[in-house]
CSV table of C-alpha atoms in Angstrom, one decimal:
chain,number,residue,atom,x,y,z
J,172,ILE,CA,0.1,0.0,0.1
J,173,GLN,CA,1.5,3.4,-1.0
J,174,ILE,CA,0.8,6.3,0.9
J,175,SER,CA,1.4,9.8,-1.2
J,176,ASP,CA,3.4,12.4,-0.1
J,177,ASN,CA,0.3,14.8,0.1
J,178,TRP,CA,-1.7,12.6,2.1
J,179,PRO,CA,-3.1,14.7,5.0
J,180,GLY,CA,-3.6,11.6,7.3
J,181,TYR,CA,-6.4,11.3,9.8
J,182,SER,CA,-7.4,13.6,12.5
J,183,LEU,CA,-6.5,12.7,15.9
J,184,ASP,CA,-9.9,13.4,17.0
J,185,LEU,CA,-11.3,10.4,15.1
J,186,PHE,CA,-9.3,8.0,17.4
J,187,THR,CA,-8.6,7.3,20.9
J,188,TYR,CA,-4.8,7.3,22.1
J,189,PRO,CA,-3.1,7.8,25.4
J,190,GLN,CA,-4.0,11.2,27.1
J,191,HIS,CA,-0.1,11.8,28.0
J,192,TYR,CA,0.5,12.2,24.3
J,193,TYR,CA,-2.1,15.1,23.6
J,194,GLY,CA,-0.3,17.8,22.0
J,195,ASP,CA,2.5,15.7,21.0
J,196,LEU,CA,1.3,14.4,17.5
J,197,GLU,CA,0.4,15.9,14.1
J,198,TYR,CA,-2.0,13.3,12.8
J,199,VAL,CA,-2.7,9.5,12.4
J,200,LEU,CA,-0.9,8.2,9.4
J,201,ILE,CA,-2.0,4.7,9.5
J,202,PRO,CA,-4.8,3.3,11.9
J,203,HIS,CA,-4.2,0.4,13.9
J,204,GLY,CA,-7.2,-1.5,12.4
J,205,ILE,CA,-5.5,-1.1,8.7
J,206,ILE,CA,-2.1,-2.1,10.3
J,207,VAL,CA,-3.6,-5.3,11.7
J,208,ASP,CA,-5.4,-6.3,8.2
J,209,ARG,CA,-2.3,-5.5,6.2
J,210,THR,CA,-0.3,-7.9,8.6
J,211,GLU,CA,-2.7,-10.6,8.0
J,212,ARG,CA,-2.4,-10.2,4.5
J,213,LEU,CA,1.6,-10.3,4.3
J,214,ALA,CA,1.5,-13.6,6.5
J,215,LYS,CA,-1.0,-15.2,4.1
J,216,ASP,CA,1.6,-14.1,1.1
J,217,ILE,CA,4.6,-15.6,3.4
J,218,VAL,CA,2.8,-19.0,4.1
J,219,GLN,CA,2.0,-19.4,0.3
J,220,ASP,CA,5.7,-18.5,-0.7
J,221,ILE,CA,7.6,-20.6,2.0
J,222,GLY,CA,6.0,-24.0,0.9
J,223,ASP,CA,7.0,-26.9,3.0
J,224,ASN,CA,9.9,-25.2,4.6
J,225,ASP,CA,10.1,-24.2,8.1
J,226,ILE,CA,11.1,-20.8,9.3
J,227,VAL,CA,13.3,-19.0,11.9
J,228,VAL,CA,12.1,-15.7,12.7
J,229,LEU,CA,14.7,-12.9,13.6
J,230,CYS,CA,12.9,-10.0,15.4
J,231,VAL,CA,14.4,-6.5,15.3
J,232,LEU,CA,14.1,-5.1,18.7
J,233,LYS,CA,12.7,-2.8,20.2
J,234,GLY,CA,10.6,-1.4,17.4
J,235,GLY,CA,9.6,-4.4,15.7
J,236,TYR,CA,8.1,-6.5,18.3
J,237,LYS,CA,4.7,-5.7,17.5
J,238,PHE,CA,4.7,-6.2,14.2
J,239,CYS,CA,6.6,-9.5,14.6
J,240,ALA,CA,4.3,-10.6,17.1
J,241,ASP,CA,1.2,-9.9,15.2
J,242,LEU,CA,2.8,-11.5,12.0
J,243,VAL,CA,4.1,-14.7,13.7
J,244,GLU,CA,0.5,-15.0,15.3
J,245,HIS,CA,-1.3,-14.6,11.9
J,246,ILE,CA,1.2,-17.3,10.2
J,247,LYS,CA,0.4,-19.6,13.1
J,248,ASN,CA,-3.5,-19.2,12.7
J,249,LEU,CA,-3.0,-19.9,9.1
J,250,SER,CA,-0.9,-23.0,9.7
J,251,ARG,CA,-3.5,-24.4,12.1
J,252,ASN,CA,-6.0,-24.2,9.6
J,253,SER,CA,-4.0,-25.6,6.7
J,254,GLU,CA,-3.1,-29.3,5.9
J,255,ARG,CA,0.6,-28.8,6.7
J,256,PHE,CA,2.0,-27.3,10.1
J,257,ILE,CA,4.6,-24.4,9.8
J,258,SER,CA,7.6,-24.8,12.5
J,259,MET,CA,8.8,-21.6,13.6
J,260,LYS,CA,11.5,-20.5,16.0
J,261,VAL,CA,12.0,-16.9,17.0
J,262,ASP,CA,15.2,-15.0,17.9
J,263,PHE,CA,16.0,-11.5,18.5
J,264,VAL,CA,18.4,-8.7,17.7
J,265,ARG,CA,18.4,-5.0,18.7
J,266,LEU,CA,19.7,-2.2,16.5
J,267,LYS,CA,20.4,1.3,17.6
J,268,SER,CA,20.7,3.8,14.6
J,269,TYR,CA,18.9,7.0,15.7
J,270,HIS,CA,19.7,9.7,18.4
J,271,ASN,CA,16.5,11.8,18.9
J,272,ASP,CA,15.0,12.1,15.3
J,273,GLN,CA,18.6,11.9,13.7
J,274,SER,CA,20.1,8.7,12.1
J,275,MET,CA,23.5,8.2,13.5
J,276,GLN,CA,26.7,7.2,11.4
J,277,ASP,CA,27.4,4.1,13.5
J,278,MET,CA,25.1,1.1,13.9
J,279,GLN,CA,24.9,-1.1,16.9
J,280,ILE,CA,23.9,-4.4,16.8
J,281,MET,CA,23.0,-6.3,20.2
J,282,GLY,CA,21.8,-9.8,21.0
J,283,GLY,CA,21.4,-12.7,18.5
J,284,ASP,CA,24.4,-14.4,20.2
J,285,ASP,CA,23.2,-17.9,19.0
J,286,LEU,CA,22.7,-17.2,15.3
J,287,SER,CA,25.1,-20.0,14.4
J,288,LYS,CA,21.9,-22.1,14.5
J,289,LEU,CA,20.9,-20.5,11.4
J,290,THR,CA,23.5,-22.4,9.4
J,291,GLY,CA,22.1,-24.3,6.5
J,292,LYS,CA,18.6,-23.5,7.5
J,293,VAL,CA,15.8,-23.7,4.9
J,294,SER,CA,14.3,-20.4,5.1
J,295,PHE,CA,15.0,-17.1,7.3
J,296,LEU,CA,12.6,-14.5,8.0
J,297,CYS,CA,14.2,-11.1,9.1
J,298,VAL,CA,11.3,-8.6,10.7
J,299,LEU,CA,11.8,-5.2,10.7
J,300,PRO,CA,9.7,-2.1,11.8
J,301,THR,CA,11.0,0.3,9.2
J,302,LEU,CA,13.0,0.2,6.3
J,303,PHE,CA,14.5,3.0,4.0
J,304,PHE,CA,14.0,2.6,0.1
J,305,LEU,CA,15.3,4.6,-2.8
J,306,PHE,CA,12.4,6.2,-4.6
J,307,TYR,CA,12.4,9.9,-5.1
J,308,LYS,CA,15.5,12.3,-5.6
J,309,ASP,CA,14.5,15.1,-3.3
J,310,ILE,CA,14.1,12.9,-0.1
J,311,VAL,CA,17.0,12.0,2.2
J,312,GLY,CA,17.2,8.7,4.0
J,313,THR,CA,19.5,5.7,4.1
J,314,GLY,CA,19.1,1.9,3.7
J,315,ARG,CA,22.3,1.1,5.7
J,316,THR,CA,20.4,-0.5,8.5
J,317,MET,CA,19.5,-3.4,6.3
J,318,LYS,CA,22.7,-3.8,4.6
J,319,VAL,CA,24.6,-4.1,7.9
J,320,LEU,CA,22.2,-6.4,9.5
J,321,LEU,CA,22.3,-8.6,6.3
J,322,ASN,CA,25.9,-8.9,6.1
J,323,ASN,CA,26.0,-10.1,9.8
J,324,ILE,CA,23.3,-12.8,9.2
J,325,GLU,CA,24.9,-14.0,5.7
J,326,LYS,CA,28.1,-14.9,7.9
J,327,TYR,CA,26.2,-17.9,9.3
J,328,LYS,CA,25.2,-19.2,5.8
J,329,PRO,CA,21.5,-19.7,6.2
J,330,LYS,CA,19.9,-21.4,3.0
J,331,MET,CA,17.4,-18.8,2.6
J,332,ILE,CA,16.7,-15.1,3.9
J,333,LYS,CA,13.4,-13.2,3.4
J,334,VAL,CA,12.9,-9.9,4.7
J,335,ALA,CA,9.7,-8.8,6.0
J,336,SER,CA,9.1,-4.8,6.9
J,337,LEU,CA,6.0,-3.1,8.2
J,338,LEU,CA,7.2,0.3,6.7
J,339,VAL,CA,9.3,1.4,3.8
J,340,LYS,CA,10.2,5.0,3.6
J,341,ARG,CA,10.8,6.8,0.2
J,342,THR,CA,14.6,7.9,0.0
J,343,SER,CA,17.2,9.2,-2.3
J,344,ARG,CA,20.4,7.3,-1.0
J,345,PRO,CA,21.5,4.9,-3.6
J,346,ASP,CA,22.0,2.3,-0.8
J,347,GLY,CA,18.4,1.5,-0.3
J,348,TYR,CA,16.9,-1.9,-0.2
J,349,ARG,CA,13.6,-3.1,-0.9
J,350,PRO,CA,12.2,-6.0,1.3
J,351,ASP,CA,10.5,-9.2,0.2
J,352,TYR,CA,7.5,-8.2,2.1
J,353,TYR,CA,6.4,-4.8,3.2
J,354,GLY,CA,3.1,-3.6,4.5
J,355,PHE,CA,3.1,0.2,3.5
J,356,GLU,CA,5.3,2.7,1.6
J,357,ILE,CA,5.3,5.9,3.5
J,358,PRO,CA,6.8,9.5,2.9
J,359,ASP,CA,10.1,10.3,4.5
J,360,LEU,CA,8.2,11.1,7.8
J,361,PHE,CA,9.4,10.3,11.3
J,362,VAL,CA,6.6,8.2,12.5
J,363,VAL,CA,6.0,6.8,16.0
J,364,GLY,CA,3.5,4.2,17.5
J,365,TYR,CA,2.9,0.7,17.1
J,366,ALA,CA,6.1,-0.2,18.9
J,367,LEU,CA,8.1,2.6,17.0
J,368,ASP,CA,9.4,5.2,19.5
J,369,TYR,CA,11.0,8.4,19.8
J,370,ASN,CA,13.4,8.1,22.8
J,371,GLU,CA,11.5,5.3,24.1
J,372,HIS,CA,8.2,7.1,24.0
J,373,PHE,CA,5.2,6.3,21.9
J,374,ARG,CA,5.8,2.6,22.1
J,375,ASP,CA,2.3,2.5,23.7
J,376,LEU,CA,0.4,4.2,21.1
J,377,ASN,CA,-1.4,1.7,18.8
J,378,HIS,CA,-1.7,3.7,15.7
J,379,ILE,CA,1.2,4.9,13.5
J,380,CYS,CA,1.3,8.6,13.8
J,381,VAL,CA,3.5,11.7,12.9
J,382,ILE,CA,5.3,13.3,15.9
J,383,ASN,CA,5.0,17.1,16.1
J,384,ASP,CA,7.8,19.5,16.7
J,385,HIS,CA,6.3,20.0,20.5
J,386,GLY,CA,6.7,16.3,21.0
J,387,LYS,CA,10.1,16.1,19.7
J,388,THR,CA,11.1,18.8,22.0
J,389,LYS,CA,9.3,17.3,25.1
J,390,TYR,CA,11.1,13.9,24.9
J,391,ARG,CA,14.5,15.1,23.4
J,392,VAL,CA,17.4,13.7,25.2
């Protein structure tokens, strides 16, 4: 689903959200219900594509935990209602690439110490909350998060790697990367909610929203 640059979003007055974020948000970019429905469709596509292969799910913390949990649950439900059972194992890594709303030059990868178990596995699904993607010339962004993570994963020689991302941002950097599965292509906006944070705030917001300048100042470190 592509969200255009001139999309005005939904008024905050149309939805409920935590009172402690009143005055900190511009608008709702993607309501929670649409996120859930789109994630269910991604799960269906994944189940159709992986065939008889079992999968190991690598969830990227912290922003990916909601998307990962919902995606895995949908895959499990589809597996229960089909003639074949899909075996899934889950591991976690954490990436740190932002200070306030600015992307940092150095990427930190933490966790996933037992990734050697991926060696020779049939299928590997890496779940991310947000991914930057080459699209428009006049929008600045970076796809290096995916490159750094994939380079580390490939050291363990998994048999197959598939990448799922809830969001893809349109950017201009030539190192962008398109995932195998993604939910929404969005403008180059700093978004929060659905476990995506700004300095550890807004993870408890169900909708994906655009933070305003007041919110950035309020929670800046």
